Amino acid sequence: MKNLKTIAIALVVAFGTTIATAQSKKINVEKSTINWNAKKVTGEHSGTVNFQDGTLIFKKGKVAGGNFTVDMTSVNTTDLSGEWKGKLDGHLKSPDFFSTEKFKTSTLVFKKIAAKANGVYTVTADLTIKGITNPVTFDLAVKGNTASTLVKIDRTKYDIKYGSKSFFESIGDKAINDDFDLTVNLQF
């Protein structure tokens, strides 16, 4: 019985020490950015989408976790103006793309982190868009109170098939690439 108490106390102390060494750093949603770029046969479009919240978790100065929520209703085209900008923004928010009336947020939750180089980590995370979750892998560079990454997303994995040559073979020059890029810069 005495050994059982000793083991229990040791586990509590070890677990408590592990928790004490973890540090959560909330991102500054006003200064952190997500820029998107999507290509099609006849050109490309770019824009932004805003964070709702997010946190990076550090243990002993190294990235140990993270979770982020993106406000999908904030999707914004930056390469167009006027009527064409309004049309594209509306289309991106429609059920053809992100269905933001029904799915107001998307989330990213770190699942596996491996140190790649000094201040660079390979992260595998669960990305949820339109209620559909798939794993994504990317490199995250951390320096001081900033972090940055480029994430390539296959939109068709999230039931965003509009204009995809993978699903509509005869679409010709109206095809939109399945992949789009997110350039993310975090400040915390």
Short mmCIF file of N, CA and C in Angstrom, two decimals:
data_model
loop_
_atom_site.label_atom_id
_atom_site.label_comp_id
_atom_site.label_asym_id
_atom_site.label_seq_id
_atom_site.Cartn_x
_atom_site.Cartn_y
_atom_site.Cartn_z
N MET A 1 0.83 -1.19 0.00
CA MET A 1 0.00 0.00 0.00
C MET A 1 0.87 1.25 0.00
N LYS A 2 1.97 1.21 0.79
CA LYS A 2 2.86 2.35 0.87
C LYS A 2 3.51 2.61 -0.50
N ASN A 3 3.88 1.52 -1.21
CA ASN A 3 4.47 1.66 -2.55
C ASN A 3 3.49 2.28 -3.52
N LEU A 4 2.23 1.92 -3.40
CA LEU A 4 1.19 2.47 -4.27
C LEU A 4 1.05 3.97 -4.06
N LYS A 5 1.09 4.41 -2.79
CA LYS A 5 1.04 5.84 -2.49
C LYS A 5 2.25 6.57 -3.07
N THR A 6 3.41 5.98 -2.93
CA THR A 6 4.65 6.57 -3.44
C THR A 6 4.58 6.72 -4.95
N ILE A 7 4.10 5.69 -5.63
CA ILE A 7 3.96 5.75 -7.10
C ILE A 7 2.96 6.83 -7.49
N ALA A 8 1.84 6.88 -6.79
CA ALA A 8 0.81 7.89 -7.11
C ALA A 8 1.37 9.29 -6.92
N ILE A 9 2.09 9.54 -5.84
CA ILE A 9 2.68 10.86 -5.59
C ILE A 9 3.71 11.19 -6.67
N ALA A 10 4.51 10.22 -7.05
CA ALA A 10 5.52 10.43 -8.10
C ALA A 10 4.85 10.80 -9.42
N LEU A 11 3.76 10.11 -9.74
CA LEU A 11 3.04 10.42 -11.00
C LEU A 11 2.44 11.83 -10.97
N VAL A 12 1.86 12.21 -9.84
CA VAL A 12 1.29 13.55 -9.71
C VAL A 12 2.37 14.61 -9.86
N VAL A 13 3.50 14.40 -9.21
CA VAL A 13 4.61 15.35 -9.31
C VAL A 13 5.13 15.42 -10.74
N ALA A 14 5.33 14.27 -11.38
CA ALA A 14 5.82 14.25 -12.77
C ALA A 14 4.84 14.91 -13.71
N PHE A 15 3.54 14.58 -13.55
CA PHE A 15 2.51 15.16 -14.41
C PHE A 15 2.42 16.67 -14.18
N GLY A 16 2.46 17.08 -12.92
CA GLY A 16 2.40 18.51 -12.59
C GLY A 16 3.58 19.27 -13.17
N THR A 17 4.77 18.67 -13.14
CA THR A 17 5.96 19.30 -13.71
C THR A 17 5.81 19.46 -15.21
N THR A 18 5.27 18.44 -15.88
CA THR A 18 5.07 18.50 -17.34
C THR A 18 4.13 19.64 -17.69
N ILE A 19 3.04 19.77 -16.95
CA ILE A 19 2.07 20.84 -17.24
C ILE A 19 2.71 22.20 -16.99
N ALA A 20 3.48 22.30 -15.90
CA ALA A 20 4.08 23.58 -15.55
C ALA A 20 5.06 24.07 -16.62
N THR A 21 5.68 23.14 -17.35
CA THR A 21 6.65 23.56 -18.36
C THR A 21 6.00 23.96 -19.68
N ALA A 22 4.72 23.65 -19.86
CA ALA A 22 4.01 24.03 -21.08
C ALA A 22 3.58 25.49 -20.98
N GLN A 23 3.74 26.21 -22.08
CA GLN A 23 3.36 27.62 -22.11
C GLN A 23 2.49 27.86 -23.34
N SER A 24 1.29 28.35 -23.12
CA SER A 24 0.38 28.69 -24.22
C SER A 24 0.56 30.15 -24.59
N LYS A 25 0.69 30.40 -25.89
CA LYS A 25 0.82 31.78 -26.37
C LYS A 25 -0.31 32.04 -27.36
N LYS A 26 -1.21 32.93 -26.94
CA LYS A 26 -2.32 33.31 -27.83
C LYS A 26 -1.78 34.17 -28.97
N ILE A 27 -2.31 33.95 -30.17
CA ILE A 27 -1.89 34.80 -31.28
C ILE A 27 -2.62 36.13 -31.22
N ASN A 28 -1.99 37.15 -31.75
CA ASN A 28 -2.63 38.45 -31.90
C ASN A 28 -3.41 38.39 -33.21
N VAL A 29 -4.74 38.29 -33.12
CA VAL A 29 -5.56 38.10 -34.32
C VAL A 29 -5.56 39.35 -35.22
N GLU A 30 -5.26 40.49 -34.65
CA GLU A 30 -5.22 41.72 -35.45
C GLU A 30 -3.94 41.80 -36.30
N LYS A 31 -2.85 41.22 -35.81
CA LYS A 31 -1.58 41.30 -36.51
C LYS A 31 -1.21 40.02 -37.27
N SER A 32 -1.87 38.92 -36.96
CA SER A 32 -1.61 37.66 -37.65
C SER A 32 -2.41 37.64 -38.95
N THR A 33 -1.84 37.06 -40.00
CA THR A 33 -2.49 37.11 -41.32
C THR A 33 -2.54 35.75 -42.00
N ILE A 34 -3.58 35.59 -42.80
CA ILE A 34 -3.69 34.44 -43.70
C ILE A 34 -3.97 35.01 -45.09
N ASN A 35 -3.06 34.77 -46.02
CA ASN A 35 -3.25 35.19 -47.41
C ASN A 35 -3.45 33.94 -48.24
N TRP A 36 -4.49 33.94 -49.08
CA TRP A 36 -4.74 32.78 -49.94
C TRP A 36 -4.44 33.13 -51.39
N ASN A 37 -4.10 32.09 -52.16
CA ASN A 37 -3.86 32.23 -53.59
C ASN A 37 -4.41 30.98 -54.27
N ALA A 38 -5.29 31.20 -55.24
CA ALA A 38 -5.90 30.10 -55.98
C ALA A 38 -5.69 30.34 -57.47
N LYS A 39 -5.31 29.29 -58.17
CA LYS A 39 -5.01 29.41 -59.60
C LYS A 39 -6.04 28.68 -60.43
N LYS A 40 -6.21 29.17 -61.63
CA LYS A 40 -7.09 28.54 -62.61
C LYS A 40 -6.36 28.57 -63.95
N VAL A 41 -6.94 27.92 -64.94
CA VAL A 41 -6.29 27.83 -66.25
C VAL A 41 -5.98 29.22 -66.81
N THR A 42 -6.88 30.15 -66.64
CA THR A 42 -6.72 31.48 -67.26
C THR A 42 -6.16 32.55 -66.32
N GLY A 43 -5.68 32.16 -65.14
CA GLY A 43 -5.12 33.17 -64.23
C GLY A 43 -5.16 32.72 -62.79
N GLU A 44 -5.30 33.67 -61.89
CA GLU A 44 -5.33 33.36 -60.46
C GLU A 44 -6.00 34.49 -59.70
N HIS A 45 -6.39 34.19 -58.48
CA HIS A 45 -6.96 35.20 -57.58
C HIS A 45 -6.29 35.05 -56.23
N SER A 46 -6.26 36.15 -55.48
CA SER A 46 -5.67 36.14 -54.15
C SER A 46 -6.52 36.97 -53.20
N GLY A 47 -6.30 36.72 -51.91
CA GLY A 47 -7.06 37.45 -50.92
C GLY A 47 -6.64 37.09 -49.52
N THR A 48 -7.52 37.39 -48.58
CA THR A 48 -7.25 37.15 -47.17
C THR A 48 -8.44 36.48 -46.50
N VAL A 49 -8.19 35.92 -45.35
CA VAL A 49 -9.22 35.43 -44.44
C VAL A 49 -8.65 35.66 -43.04
N ASN A 50 -9.52 35.93 -42.07
CA ASN A 50 -9.06 36.35 -40.74
C ASN A 50 -9.13 35.24 -39.70
N PHE A 51 -8.21 35.30 -38.76
CA PHE A 51 -8.27 34.42 -37.60
C PHE A 51 -9.38 34.89 -36.67
N GLN A 52 -10.04 33.94 -36.04
CA GLN A 52 -10.96 34.24 -34.95
C GLN A 52 -10.20 34.14 -33.64
N ASP A 53 -9.37 33.09 -33.52
CA ASP A 53 -8.48 32.94 -32.37
C ASP A 53 -7.44 31.88 -32.68
N GLY A 54 -6.47 31.74 -31.80
CA GLY A 54 -5.45 30.73 -32.00
C GLY A 54 -4.43 30.74 -30.88
N THR A 55 -3.81 29.59 -30.68
CA THR A 55 -2.82 29.44 -29.62
C THR A 55 -1.71 28.50 -30.09
N LEU A 56 -0.48 28.87 -29.81
CA LEU A 56 0.66 27.96 -29.97
C LEU A 56 1.08 27.53 -28.58
N ILE A 57 1.43 26.25 -28.44
CA ILE A 57 1.86 25.72 -27.15
C ILE A 57 3.34 25.36 -27.25
N PHE A 58 4.09 25.81 -26.27
CA PHE A 58 5.53 25.57 -26.23
C PHE A 58 5.88 24.76 -24.97
N LYS A 59 6.83 23.85 -25.11
CA LYS A 59 7.41 23.14 -23.97
C LYS A 59 8.91 23.25 -24.11
N LYS A 60 9.55 23.75 -23.07
CA LYS A 60 11.00 23.95 -23.07
C LYS A 60 11.45 24.74 -24.29
N GLY A 61 10.66 25.74 -24.67
CA GLY A 61 11.01 26.63 -25.78
C GLY A 61 10.76 26.07 -27.17
N LYS A 62 10.19 24.87 -27.26
CA LYS A 62 9.92 24.26 -28.56
C LYS A 62 8.42 24.10 -28.78
N VAL A 63 7.98 24.22 -30.03
CA VAL A 63 6.55 24.07 -30.35
C VAL A 63 6.11 22.67 -29.98
N ALA A 64 5.02 22.59 -29.19
CA ALA A 64 4.50 21.31 -28.75
C ALA A 64 3.03 21.12 -29.10
N GLY A 65 2.39 22.16 -29.64
CA GLY A 65 0.98 22.06 -29.99
C GLY A 65 0.47 23.37 -30.54
N GLY A 66 -0.75 23.33 -31.00
CA GLY A 66 -1.37 24.54 -31.51
C GLY A 66 -2.78 24.26 -31.97
N ASN A 67 -3.63 25.27 -31.89
CA ASN A 67 -4.98 25.16 -32.43
C ASN A 67 -5.46 26.55 -32.84
N PHE A 68 -6.18 26.58 -33.94
CA PHE A 68 -6.56 27.85 -34.54
C PHE A 68 -7.98 27.77 -35.09
N THR A 69 -8.69 28.88 -35.02
CA THR A 69 -10.02 28.97 -35.61
C THR A 69 -10.00 30.15 -36.57
N VAL A 70 -10.52 29.92 -37.78
CA VAL A 70 -10.54 30.94 -38.83
C VAL A 70 -11.99 31.35 -39.08
N ASP A 71 -12.22 32.64 -39.18
CA ASP A 71 -13.55 33.20 -39.49
C ASP A 71 -13.76 33.15 -41.00
N MET A 72 -14.45 32.13 -41.48
CA MET A 72 -14.63 31.95 -42.92
C MET A 72 -15.53 33.03 -43.54
N THR A 73 -16.34 33.69 -42.72
CA THR A 73 -17.19 34.76 -43.25
C THR A 73 -16.36 35.98 -43.65
N SER A 74 -15.08 36.00 -43.25
CA SER A 74 -14.21 37.13 -43.57
C SER A 74 -13.45 36.96 -44.89
N VAL A 75 -13.72 35.87 -45.63
CA VAL A 75 -12.99 35.64 -46.88
C VAL A 75 -13.13 36.87 -47.78
N ASN A 76 -11.98 37.32 -48.29
CA ASN A 76 -11.92 38.60 -48.99
C ASN A 76 -10.96 38.49 -50.17
N THR A 77 -11.41 38.94 -51.33
CA THR A 77 -10.56 38.95 -52.52
C THR A 77 -9.81 40.28 -52.55
N THR A 78 -8.48 40.24 -52.76
CA THR A 78 -7.69 41.47 -52.77
C THR A 78 -7.18 41.86 -54.15
N ASP A 79 -7.32 40.98 -55.14
CA ASP A 79 -6.80 41.29 -56.47
C ASP A 79 -7.87 41.89 -57.39
N LEU A 80 -9.09 42.01 -56.91
CA LEU A 80 -10.18 42.60 -57.69
C LEU A 80 -10.79 43.76 -56.93
N SER A 81 -11.57 44.57 -57.63
CA SER A 81 -12.30 45.65 -56.96
C SER A 81 -13.68 45.78 -57.61
N GLY A 82 -14.51 46.55 -56.95
CA GLY A 82 -15.82 46.84 -57.50
C GLY A 82 -16.72 45.63 -57.65
N GLU A 83 -17.47 45.62 -58.76
CA GLU A 83 -18.47 44.58 -59.01
C GLU A 83 -17.85 43.17 -59.04
N TRP A 84 -16.69 43.01 -59.69
CA TRP A 84 -16.08 41.69 -59.82
C TRP A 84 -15.60 41.16 -58.47
N LYS A 85 -15.10 42.04 -57.62
CA LYS A 85 -14.70 41.64 -56.27
C LYS A 85 -15.92 41.15 -55.50
N GLY A 86 -17.00 41.90 -55.55
CA GLY A 86 -18.23 41.51 -54.86
C GLY A 86 -18.76 40.17 -55.33
N LYS A 87 -18.71 39.95 -56.66
CA LYS A 87 -19.19 38.68 -57.21
C LYS A 87 -18.32 37.51 -56.73
N LEU A 88 -16.99 37.66 -56.78
CA LEU A 88 -16.13 36.57 -56.36
C LEU A 88 -16.23 36.32 -54.85
N ASP A 89 -16.25 37.38 -54.05
CA ASP A 89 -16.41 37.20 -52.60
C ASP A 89 -17.70 36.45 -52.30
N GLY A 90 -18.78 36.83 -52.94
CA GLY A 90 -20.06 36.16 -52.74
C GLY A 90 -20.02 34.71 -53.17
N HIS A 91 -19.37 34.44 -54.30
CA HIS A 91 -19.28 33.07 -54.80
C HIS A 91 -18.44 32.21 -53.85
N LEU A 92 -17.34 32.75 -53.33
CA LEU A 92 -16.50 31.99 -52.41
C LEU A 92 -17.25 31.65 -51.11
N LYS A 93 -18.19 32.50 -50.72
CA LYS A 93 -18.97 32.27 -49.50
C LYS A 93 -20.16 31.35 -49.75
N SER A 94 -20.48 31.09 -51.01
CA SER A 94 -21.64 30.28 -51.39
C SER A 94 -21.37 28.79 -51.20
N PRO A 95 -22.42 27.95 -51.29
CA PRO A 95 -22.23 26.49 -51.19
C PRO A 95 -21.30 25.90 -52.27
N ASP A 96 -21.08 26.60 -53.38
CA ASP A 96 -20.12 26.12 -54.39
C ASP A 96 -18.71 26.02 -53.81
N PHE A 97 -18.40 26.87 -52.83
CA PHE A 97 -17.07 26.88 -52.24
C PHE A 97 -17.16 26.62 -50.73
N PHE A 98 -17.13 27.65 -49.90
CA PHE A 98 -16.98 27.47 -48.45
C PHE A 98 -18.28 27.46 -47.65
N SER A 99 -19.41 27.76 -48.27
CA SER A 99 -20.71 27.68 -47.60
C SER A 99 -20.67 28.33 -46.22
N THR A 100 -20.26 29.61 -46.20
CA THR A 100 -19.99 30.27 -44.92
C THR A 100 -21.23 30.56 -44.08
N GLU A 101 -22.40 30.55 -44.69
CA GLU A 101 -23.60 30.75 -43.89
C GLU A 101 -23.80 29.55 -42.95
N LYS A 102 -23.48 28.36 -43.44
CA LYS A 102 -23.63 27.14 -42.65
C LYS A 102 -22.36 26.83 -41.85
N PHE A 103 -21.19 27.07 -42.45
CA PHE A 103 -19.91 26.74 -41.82
C PHE A 103 -19.11 28.03 -41.62
N LYS A 104 -19.38 28.72 -40.53
CA LYS A 104 -18.80 30.05 -40.29
C LYS A 104 -17.31 30.01 -39.94
N THR A 105 -16.84 28.86 -39.45
CA THR A 105 -15.43 28.76 -39.07
C THR A 105 -14.80 27.49 -39.65
N SER A 106 -13.49 27.54 -39.73
CA SER A 106 -12.66 26.37 -40.03
C SER A 106 -11.65 26.27 -38.90
N THR A 107 -11.14 25.06 -38.65
CA THR A 107 -10.19 24.89 -37.56
C THR A 107 -8.96 24.11 -38.00
N LEU A 108 -7.87 24.33 -37.30
CA LEU A 108 -6.63 23.60 -37.50
C LEU A 108 -6.11 23.21 -36.12
N VAL A 109 -5.88 21.91 -35.91
CA VAL A 109 -5.40 21.41 -34.62
C VAL A 109 -4.14 20.57 -34.86
N PHE A 110 -3.03 21.00 -34.25
CA PHE A 110 -1.77 20.26 -34.39
C PHE A 110 -1.92 18.88 -33.77
N LYS A 111 -1.44 17.85 -34.48
CA LYS A 111 -1.49 16.48 -33.98
C LYS A 111 -0.10 15.89 -33.78
N LYS A 112 0.84 16.23 -34.63
CA LYS A 112 2.19 15.68 -34.55
C LYS A 112 3.18 16.77 -34.94
N ILE A 113 4.25 16.90 -34.16
CA ILE A 113 5.25 17.94 -34.42
C ILE A 113 6.63 17.30 -34.33
N ALA A 114 7.44 17.56 -35.34
CA ALA A 114 8.82 17.04 -35.34
C ALA A 114 9.76 18.19 -35.66
N ALA A 115 10.82 18.32 -34.87
CA ALA A 115 11.83 19.34 -35.13
C ALA A 115 12.53 19.00 -36.44
N LYS A 116 12.65 19.98 -37.33
CA LYS A 116 13.29 19.76 -38.62
C LYS A 116 14.67 20.44 -38.66
N ALA A 117 14.72 21.64 -38.15
CA ALA A 117 15.96 22.43 -38.08
C ALA A 117 15.78 23.40 -36.92
N ASN A 118 16.76 24.23 -36.67
CA ASN A 118 16.68 25.20 -35.59
C ASN A 118 15.50 26.15 -35.84
N GLY A 119 14.45 26.05 -35.02
CA GLY A 119 13.29 26.91 -35.15
C GLY A 119 12.32 26.52 -36.26
N VAL A 120 12.54 25.37 -36.90
CA VAL A 120 11.64 24.90 -37.97
C VAL A 120 11.10 23.53 -37.56
N TYR A 121 9.78 23.39 -37.69
CA TYR A 121 9.09 22.17 -37.29
C TYR A 121 8.24 21.66 -38.45
N THR A 122 8.19 20.35 -38.58
CA THR A 122 7.24 19.73 -39.51
C THR A 122 6.02 19.37 -38.69
N VAL A 123 4.87 19.94 -39.09
CA VAL A 123 3.64 19.78 -38.34
C VAL A 123 2.63 18.99 -39.17
N THR A 124 2.01 18.02 -38.55
CA THR A 124 0.84 17.35 -39.14
C THR A 124 -0.33 17.78 -38.27
N ALA A 125 -1.37 18.27 -38.92
CA ALA A 125 -2.51 18.82 -38.20
C ALA A 125 -3.81 18.34 -38.84
N ASP A 126 -4.88 18.40 -38.08
CA ASP A 126 -6.21 18.14 -38.61
C ASP A 126 -6.82 19.48 -39.02
N LEU A 127 -7.15 19.59 -40.31
CA LEU A 127 -7.79 20.79 -40.84
C LEU A 127 -9.25 20.45 -41.10
N THR A 128 -10.15 21.26 -40.55
CA THR A 128 -11.58 21.07 -40.75
C THR A 128 -12.14 22.26 -41.53
N ILE A 129 -12.68 21.96 -42.70
CA ILE A 129 -13.35 22.95 -43.56
C ILE A 129 -14.70 22.36 -43.94
N LYS A 130 -15.76 23.12 -43.81
CA LYS A 130 -17.12 22.67 -44.13
C LYS A 130 -17.49 21.40 -43.36
N GLY A 131 -17.00 21.30 -42.13
CA GLY A 131 -17.32 20.16 -41.29
C GLY A 131 -16.59 18.88 -41.66
N ILE A 132 -15.65 18.94 -42.59
CA ILE A 132 -14.90 17.78 -43.05
C ILE A 132 -13.45 17.94 -42.58
N THR A 133 -12.92 16.90 -41.93
CA THR A 133 -11.57 16.95 -41.36
C THR A 133 -10.63 16.03 -42.13
N ASN A 134 -9.47 16.58 -42.50
CA ASN A 134 -8.42 15.83 -43.16
C ASN A 134 -7.07 16.28 -42.61
N PRO A 135 -6.07 15.39 -42.64
CA PRO A 135 -4.74 15.79 -42.18
C PRO A 135 -4.02 16.63 -43.24
N VAL A 136 -3.24 17.59 -42.78
CA VAL A 136 -2.35 18.38 -43.63
C VAL A 136 -0.98 18.42 -42.96
N THR A 137 0.06 18.49 -43.77
CA THR A 137 1.42 18.57 -43.24
C THR A 137 2.12 19.78 -43.83
N PHE A 138 2.85 20.50 -42.99
CA PHE A 138 3.53 21.72 -43.43
C PHE A 138 4.70 22.00 -42.50
N ASP A 139 5.61 22.85 -42.95
CA ASP A 139 6.72 23.30 -42.12
C ASP A 139 6.37 24.63 -41.49
N LEU A 140 6.64 24.77 -40.21
CA LEU A 140 6.37 25.99 -39.45
C LEU A 140 7.70 26.53 -38.96
N ALA A 141 8.00 27.78 -39.34
CA ALA A 141 9.24 28.44 -38.89
C ALA A 141 8.88 29.42 -37.77
N VAL A 142 9.56 29.27 -36.63
CA VAL A 142 9.29 30.11 -35.46
C VAL A 142 10.54 30.92 -35.14
N LYS A 143 10.33 32.22 -34.95
CA LYS A 143 11.44 33.10 -34.58
C LYS A 143 10.89 34.17 -33.64
N GLY A 144 11.39 34.18 -32.42
CA GLY A 144 10.91 35.15 -31.44
C GLY A 144 9.42 34.95 -31.19
N ASN A 145 8.66 36.04 -31.35
CA ASN A 145 7.21 35.98 -31.16
C ASN A 145 6.47 35.94 -32.48
N THR A 146 7.10 35.31 -33.49
CA THR A 146 6.45 35.16 -34.79
C THR A 146 6.61 33.73 -35.29
N ALA A 147 5.72 33.35 -36.17
CA ALA A 147 5.81 32.05 -36.84
C ALA A 147 5.21 32.21 -38.23
N SER A 148 5.70 31.42 -39.19
CA SER A 148 5.18 31.51 -40.55
C SER A 148 5.21 30.15 -41.22
N THR A 149 4.32 30.01 -42.19
CA THR A 149 4.24 28.76 -42.95
C THR A 149 3.53 29.00 -44.28
N LEU A 150 3.73 28.06 -45.18
CA LEU A 150 2.99 27.99 -46.43
C LEU A 150 2.31 26.62 -46.43
N VAL A 151 0.98 26.62 -46.54
CA VAL A 151 0.21 25.38 -46.51
C VAL A 151 -0.50 25.21 -47.84
N LYS A 152 -0.36 24.04 -48.44
CA LYS A 152 -1.06 23.72 -49.68
C LYS A 152 -2.26 22.86 -49.31
N ILE A 153 -3.44 23.27 -49.78
CA ILE A 153 -4.69 22.59 -49.45
C ILE A 153 -5.34 22.07 -50.73
N ASP A 154 -5.76 20.81 -50.71
CA ASP A 154 -6.56 20.24 -51.81
C ASP A 154 -8.02 20.44 -51.44
N ARG A 155 -8.65 21.41 -52.09
CA ARG A 155 -10.02 21.80 -51.75
C ARG A 155 -11.03 20.68 -51.97
N THR A 156 -10.75 19.77 -52.90
CA THR A 156 -11.71 18.71 -53.21
C THR A 156 -11.88 17.74 -52.03
N LYS A 157 -10.89 17.68 -51.14
CA LYS A 157 -11.02 16.83 -49.95
C LYS A 157 -12.04 17.37 -48.97
N TYR A 158 -12.48 18.62 -49.19
CA TYR A 158 -13.44 19.28 -48.31
C TYR A 158 -14.76 19.55 -49.05
N ASP A 159 -15.02 18.74 -50.07
CA ASP A 159 -16.24 18.84 -50.87
C ASP A 159 -16.39 20.20 -51.56
N ILE A 160 -15.27 20.74 -52.00
CA ILE A 160 -15.28 21.98 -52.79
C ILE A 160 -14.83 21.58 -54.20
N LYS A 161 -15.81 21.21 -55.02
CA LYS A 161 -15.52 20.63 -56.32
C LYS A 161 -15.79 21.58 -57.48
N TYR A 162 -16.34 22.74 -57.21
CA TYR A 162 -16.71 23.67 -58.27
C TYR A 162 -15.51 23.94 -59.20
N GLY A 163 -15.70 23.76 -60.47
CA GLY A 163 -14.67 24.06 -61.47
C GLY A 163 -13.46 23.14 -61.44
N SER A 164 -13.58 22.00 -60.77
CA SER A 164 -12.45 21.08 -60.67
C SER A 164 -12.40 20.15 -61.88
N LYS A 165 -11.26 20.14 -62.55
CA LYS A 165 -11.07 19.24 -63.69
C LYS A 165 -11.09 17.78 -63.25
N SER A 166 -10.81 17.53 -61.99
CA SER A 166 -10.85 16.17 -61.45
C SER A 166 -12.27 15.60 -61.45
N PHE A 167 -13.27 16.48 -61.44
CA PHE A 167 -14.66 16.04 -61.40
C PHE A 167 -15.44 16.41 -62.65
N PHE A 168 -15.00 17.44 -63.36
CA PHE A 168 -15.69 17.91 -64.56
C PHE A 168 -14.67 17.98 -65.70
N GLU A 169 -14.46 16.85 -66.37
CA GLU A 169 -13.41 16.74 -67.39
C GLU A 169 -13.58 17.70 -68.56
N SER A 170 -14.80 18.02 -68.94
CA SER A 170 -15.03 18.86 -70.13
C SER A 170 -15.06 20.35 -69.81
N ILE A 171 -14.56 20.75 -68.65
CA ILE A 171 -14.64 22.15 -68.22
C ILE A 171 -13.69 23.07 -68.99
N GLY A 172 -12.65 22.49 -69.60
CA GLY A 172 -11.73 23.25 -70.45
C GLY A 172 -11.02 24.37 -69.73
N ASP A 173 -11.04 25.58 -70.36
CA ASP A 173 -10.29 26.72 -69.80
C ASP A 173 -10.99 27.39 -68.62
N LYS A 174 -12.08 26.84 -68.15
CA LYS A 174 -12.75 27.36 -66.96
C LYS A 174 -12.34 26.59 -65.70
N ALA A 175 -11.41 25.65 -65.85
CA ALA A 175 -10.97 24.82 -64.73
C ALA A 175 -10.22 25.64 -63.68
N ILE A 176 -10.48 25.29 -62.43
CA ILE A 176 -9.81 25.89 -61.28
C ILE A 176 -8.97 24.79 -60.64
N ASN A 177 -7.71 25.08 -60.34
CA ASN A 177 -6.84 24.08 -59.72
C ASN A 177 -7.45 23.56 -58.42
N ASP A 178 -7.23 22.29 -58.14
CA ASP A 178 -7.73 21.70 -56.90
C ASP A 178 -7.01 22.25 -55.68
N ASP A 179 -5.71 22.52 -55.82
CA ASP A 179 -4.92 23.03 -54.70
C ASP A 179 -4.98 24.55 -54.63
N PHE A 180 -4.99 25.06 -53.40
CA PHE A 180 -4.79 26.49 -53.19
C PHE A 180 -3.78 26.64 -52.06
N ASP A 181 -3.11 27.78 -52.03
CA ASP A 181 -2.04 28.03 -51.05
C ASP A 181 -2.50 29.03 -49.99
N LEU A 182 -2.06 28.76 -48.76
CA LEU A 182 -2.26 29.70 -47.65
C LEU A 182 -0.89 30.09 -47.13
N THR A 183 -0.60 31.39 -47.13
CA THR A 183 0.61 31.92 -46.53
C THR A 183 0.19 32.51 -45.20
N VAL A 184 0.69 31.92 -44.10
CA VAL A 184 0.25 32.29 -42.77
C VAL A 184 1.42 32.92 -42.01
N ASN A 185 1.14 34.08 -41.41
CA ASN A 185 2.12 34.76 -40.56
C ASN A 185 1.45 35.02 -39.21
N LEU A 186 2.04 34.45 -38.17
CA LEU A 186 1.49 34.58 -36.82
C LEU A 186 2.34 35.52 -35.99
N GLN A 187 1.67 36.32 -35.16
CA GLN A 187 2.35 37.11 -34.14
C GLN A 187 1.69 36.79 -32.81
N PHE A 188 2.51 36.54 -31.79
CA PHE A 188 1.97 36.17 -30.47
C PHE A 188 2.77 36.82 -29.37
#
